[in-house]
Amino acid sequence: MQDNETLDNQIHNSKAEDNGAKLIFENPTLCAQLLRDYSGINLLKDVKPEDITDVTERYIPMFTEERNADVVKRVRVKEGEEIFMLG
């Protein structure tokens, strides 16, 4: 049996395959590590956690039933240049 603190920290997601991605994309440090170290994309090689901004609320799909299904991040890749990612 798990203690209450562990249960409170769990991500509740009906789609189990989304849990790992949700953990990564909601945490700027993990997200930066993924983009920088595992993507293999040269443009993202210097991304830091402070370069990542959650802008999910600005891009909520109009006709969706689950408002928290996707995460939208704005990533500063160079001075004055940004990309957007959906996770």
PDB file of C-alpha atoms in Angstrom:
ATOM      1  CA  MET A   1       0.000   0.000   0.000  1.00  0.00           C
ATOM      2  CA  GLN A   2       1.256   3.485  -0.870  1.00  0.00           C
ATOM      3  CA  ASP A   3       1.319   6.390   1.543  1.00  0.00           C
ATOM      4  CA  ASN A   4      -0.928   9.432   1.018  1.00  0.00           C
ATOM      5  CA  GLU A   5       1.895  11.698  -0.188  1.00  0.00           C
ATOM      6  CA  THR A   6       2.779   9.282  -2.998  1.00  0.00           C
ATOM      7  CA  LEU A   7      -0.868   9.000  -4.021  1.00  0.00           C
ATOM      8  CA  ASP A   8      -1.261  12.798  -4.044  1.00  0.00           C
ATOM      9  CA  ASN A   9       1.747  13.211  -6.365  1.00  0.00           C
ATOM     10  CA  GLN A  10       0.518  10.779  -9.007  1.00  0.00           C
ATOM     11  CA  ILE A  11      -0.620  12.041 -12.378  1.00  0.00           C
ATOM     12  CA  HIS A  12      -4.179  10.978 -13.043  1.00  0.00           C
ATOM     13  CA  ASN A  13      -4.530  10.224 -16.729  1.00  0.00           C
ATOM     14  CA  SER A  14      -6.966   7.790 -18.301  1.00  0.00           C
ATOM     15  CA  LYS A  15      -4.476   7.118 -21.122  1.00  0.00           C
ATOM     16  CA  ALA A  16      -1.561   5.358 -19.446  1.00  0.00           C
ATOM     17  CA  GLU A  17       0.717   5.824 -22.465  1.00  0.00           C
ATOM     18  CA  ASP A  18       0.493   9.625 -21.982  1.00  0.00           C
ATOM     19  CA  ASN A  19       1.759   9.596 -18.376  1.00  0.00           C
ATOM     20  CA  GLY A  20       5.472   9.606 -19.244  1.00  0.00           C
ATOM     21  CA  ALA A  21       5.127  12.371 -21.807  1.00  0.00           C
ATOM     22  CA  LYS A  22       3.010  14.424 -19.418  1.00  0.00           C
ATOM     23  CA  LEU A  23       5.660  14.132 -16.704  1.00  0.00           C
ATOM     24  CA  ILE A  24       8.393  15.257 -19.092  1.00  0.00           C
ATOM     25  CA  PHE A  25       6.570  18.115 -20.827  1.00  0.00           C
ATOM     26  CA  GLU A  26       5.127  19.595 -17.637  1.00  0.00           C
ATOM     27  CA  ASN A  27       8.573  19.802 -15.996  1.00  0.00           C
ATOM     28  CA  PRO A  28      10.846  22.433 -17.623  1.00  0.00           C
ATOM     29  CA  THR A  29      14.040  20.690 -16.468  1.00  0.00           C
ATOM     30  CA  LEU A  30      13.042  17.306 -17.887  1.00  0.00           C
ATOM     31  CA  CYS A  31      11.691  18.920 -21.045  1.00  0.00           C
ATOM     32  CA  ALA A  32      14.963  20.823 -21.614  1.00  0.00           C
ATOM     33  CA  GLN A  33      16.975  17.628 -21.057  1.00  0.00           C
ATOM     34  CA  LEU A  34      14.848  15.747 -23.575  1.00  0.00           C
ATOM     35  CA  LEU A  35      15.096  18.472 -26.213  1.00  0.00           C
ATOM     36  CA  ARG A  36      18.791  19.119 -25.673  1.00  0.00           C
ATOM     37  CA  ASP A  37      20.170  15.644 -25.046  1.00  0.00           C
ATOM     38  CA  TYR A  38      17.861  13.230 -26.845  1.00  0.00           C
ATOM     39  CA  SER A  39      16.231  14.991 -29.787  1.00  0.00           C
ATOM     40  CA  GLY A  40      19.332  15.114 -31.964  1.00  0.00           C
ATOM     41  CA  ILE A  41      18.123  18.469 -33.327  1.00  0.00           C
ATOM     42  CA  ASN A  42      20.991  20.940 -33.571  1.00  0.00           C
ATOM     43  CA  LEU A  43      18.694  23.945 -33.053  1.00  0.00           C
ATOM     44  CA  LEU A  44      17.798  22.607 -29.570  1.00  0.00           C
ATOM     45  CA  LYS A  45      21.307  21.749 -28.356  1.00  0.00           C
ATOM     46  CA  ASP A  46      21.521  24.704 -25.931  1.00  0.00           C
ATOM     47  CA  VAL A  47      17.960  24.772 -24.547  1.00  0.00           C
ATOM     48  CA  LYS A  48      17.754  25.454 -20.803  1.00  0.00           C
ATOM     49  CA  PRO A  49      14.720  25.120 -18.498  1.00  0.00           C
ATOM     50  CA  GLU A  50      14.342  28.915 -18.352  1.00  0.00           C
ATOM     51  CA  ASP A  51      13.975  28.953 -22.172  1.00  0.00           C
ATOM     52  CA  ILE A  52      10.729  26.957 -21.927  1.00  0.00           C
ATOM     53  CA  THR A  53       7.403  28.653 -21.215  1.00  0.00           C
ATOM     54  CA  ASP A  54       4.081  26.858 -20.838  1.00  0.00           C
ATOM     55  CA  VAL A  55       1.507  28.575 -23.066  1.00  0.00           C
ATOM     56  CA  THR A  56      -1.067  25.782 -22.984  1.00  0.00           C
ATOM     57  CA  GLU A  57      -3.933  27.994 -21.791  1.00  0.00           C
ATOM     58  CA  ARG A  58      -3.599  30.240 -24.845  1.00  0.00           C
ATOM     59  CA  TYR A  59      -4.112  27.332 -27.230  1.00  0.00           C
ATOM     60  CA  ILE A  60      -6.960  25.288 -25.760  1.00  0.00           C
ATOM     61  CA  PRO A  61      -8.832  23.653 -28.637  1.00  0.00           C
ATOM     62  CA  MET A  62     -12.320  25.073 -28.978  1.00  0.00           C
ATOM     63  CA  PHE A  63     -14.236  21.815 -29.306  1.00  0.00           C
ATOM     64  CA  THR A  64     -12.390  19.460 -27.005  1.00  0.00           C
ATOM     65  CA  GLU A  65     -13.891  17.719 -24.024  1.00  0.00           C
ATOM     66  CA  GLU A  66     -10.573  17.248 -22.193  1.00  0.00           C
ATOM     67  CA  ARG A  67      -9.074  20.686 -21.662  1.00  0.00           C
ATOM     68  CA  ASN A  68      -5.810  19.308 -20.247  1.00  0.00           C
ATOM     69  CA  ALA A  69      -5.074  16.745 -22.951  1.00  0.00           C
ATOM     70  CA  ASP A  70      -2.130  18.534 -24.574  1.00  0.00           C
ATOM     71  CA  VAL A  71       0.659  20.795 -23.404  1.00  0.00           C
ATOM     72  CA  VAL A  72       1.930  23.683 -25.557  1.00  0.00           C
ATOM     73  CA  LYS A  73       5.421  25.037 -24.899  1.00  0.00           C
ATOM     74  CA  ARG A  74       7.143  28.100 -26.305  1.00  0.00           C
ATOM     75  CA  VAL A  75      10.883  27.389 -26.535  1.00  0.00           C
ATOM     76  CA  ARG A  76      13.451  30.153 -27.007  1.00  0.00           C
ATOM     77  CA  VAL A  77      16.118  28.643 -29.259  1.00  0.00           C
ATOM     78  CA  LYS A  78      18.185  31.768 -29.987  1.00  0.00           C
ATOM     79  CA  GLU A  79      18.012  35.412 -29.013  1.00  0.00           C
ATOM     80  CA  GLY A  80      14.743  36.627 -30.543  1.00  0.00           C
ATOM     81  CA  GLU A  81      13.800  33.237 -32.034  1.00  0.00           C
ATOM     82  CA  GLU A  82      11.193  30.842 -30.647  1.00  0.00           C
ATOM     83  CA  ILE A  83       9.508  27.614 -31.631  1.00  0.00           C
ATOM     84  CA  PHE A  84       6.303  26.066 -30.314  1.00  0.00           C
ATOM     85  CA  MET A  85       5.901  22.415 -29.367  1.00  0.00           C
ATOM     86  CA  LEU A  86       2.893  20.308 -28.595  1.00  0.00           C
ATOM     87  CA  GLY A  87       3.337  17.484 -26.104  1.00  0.00           C
TER      88      GLY A  87
END
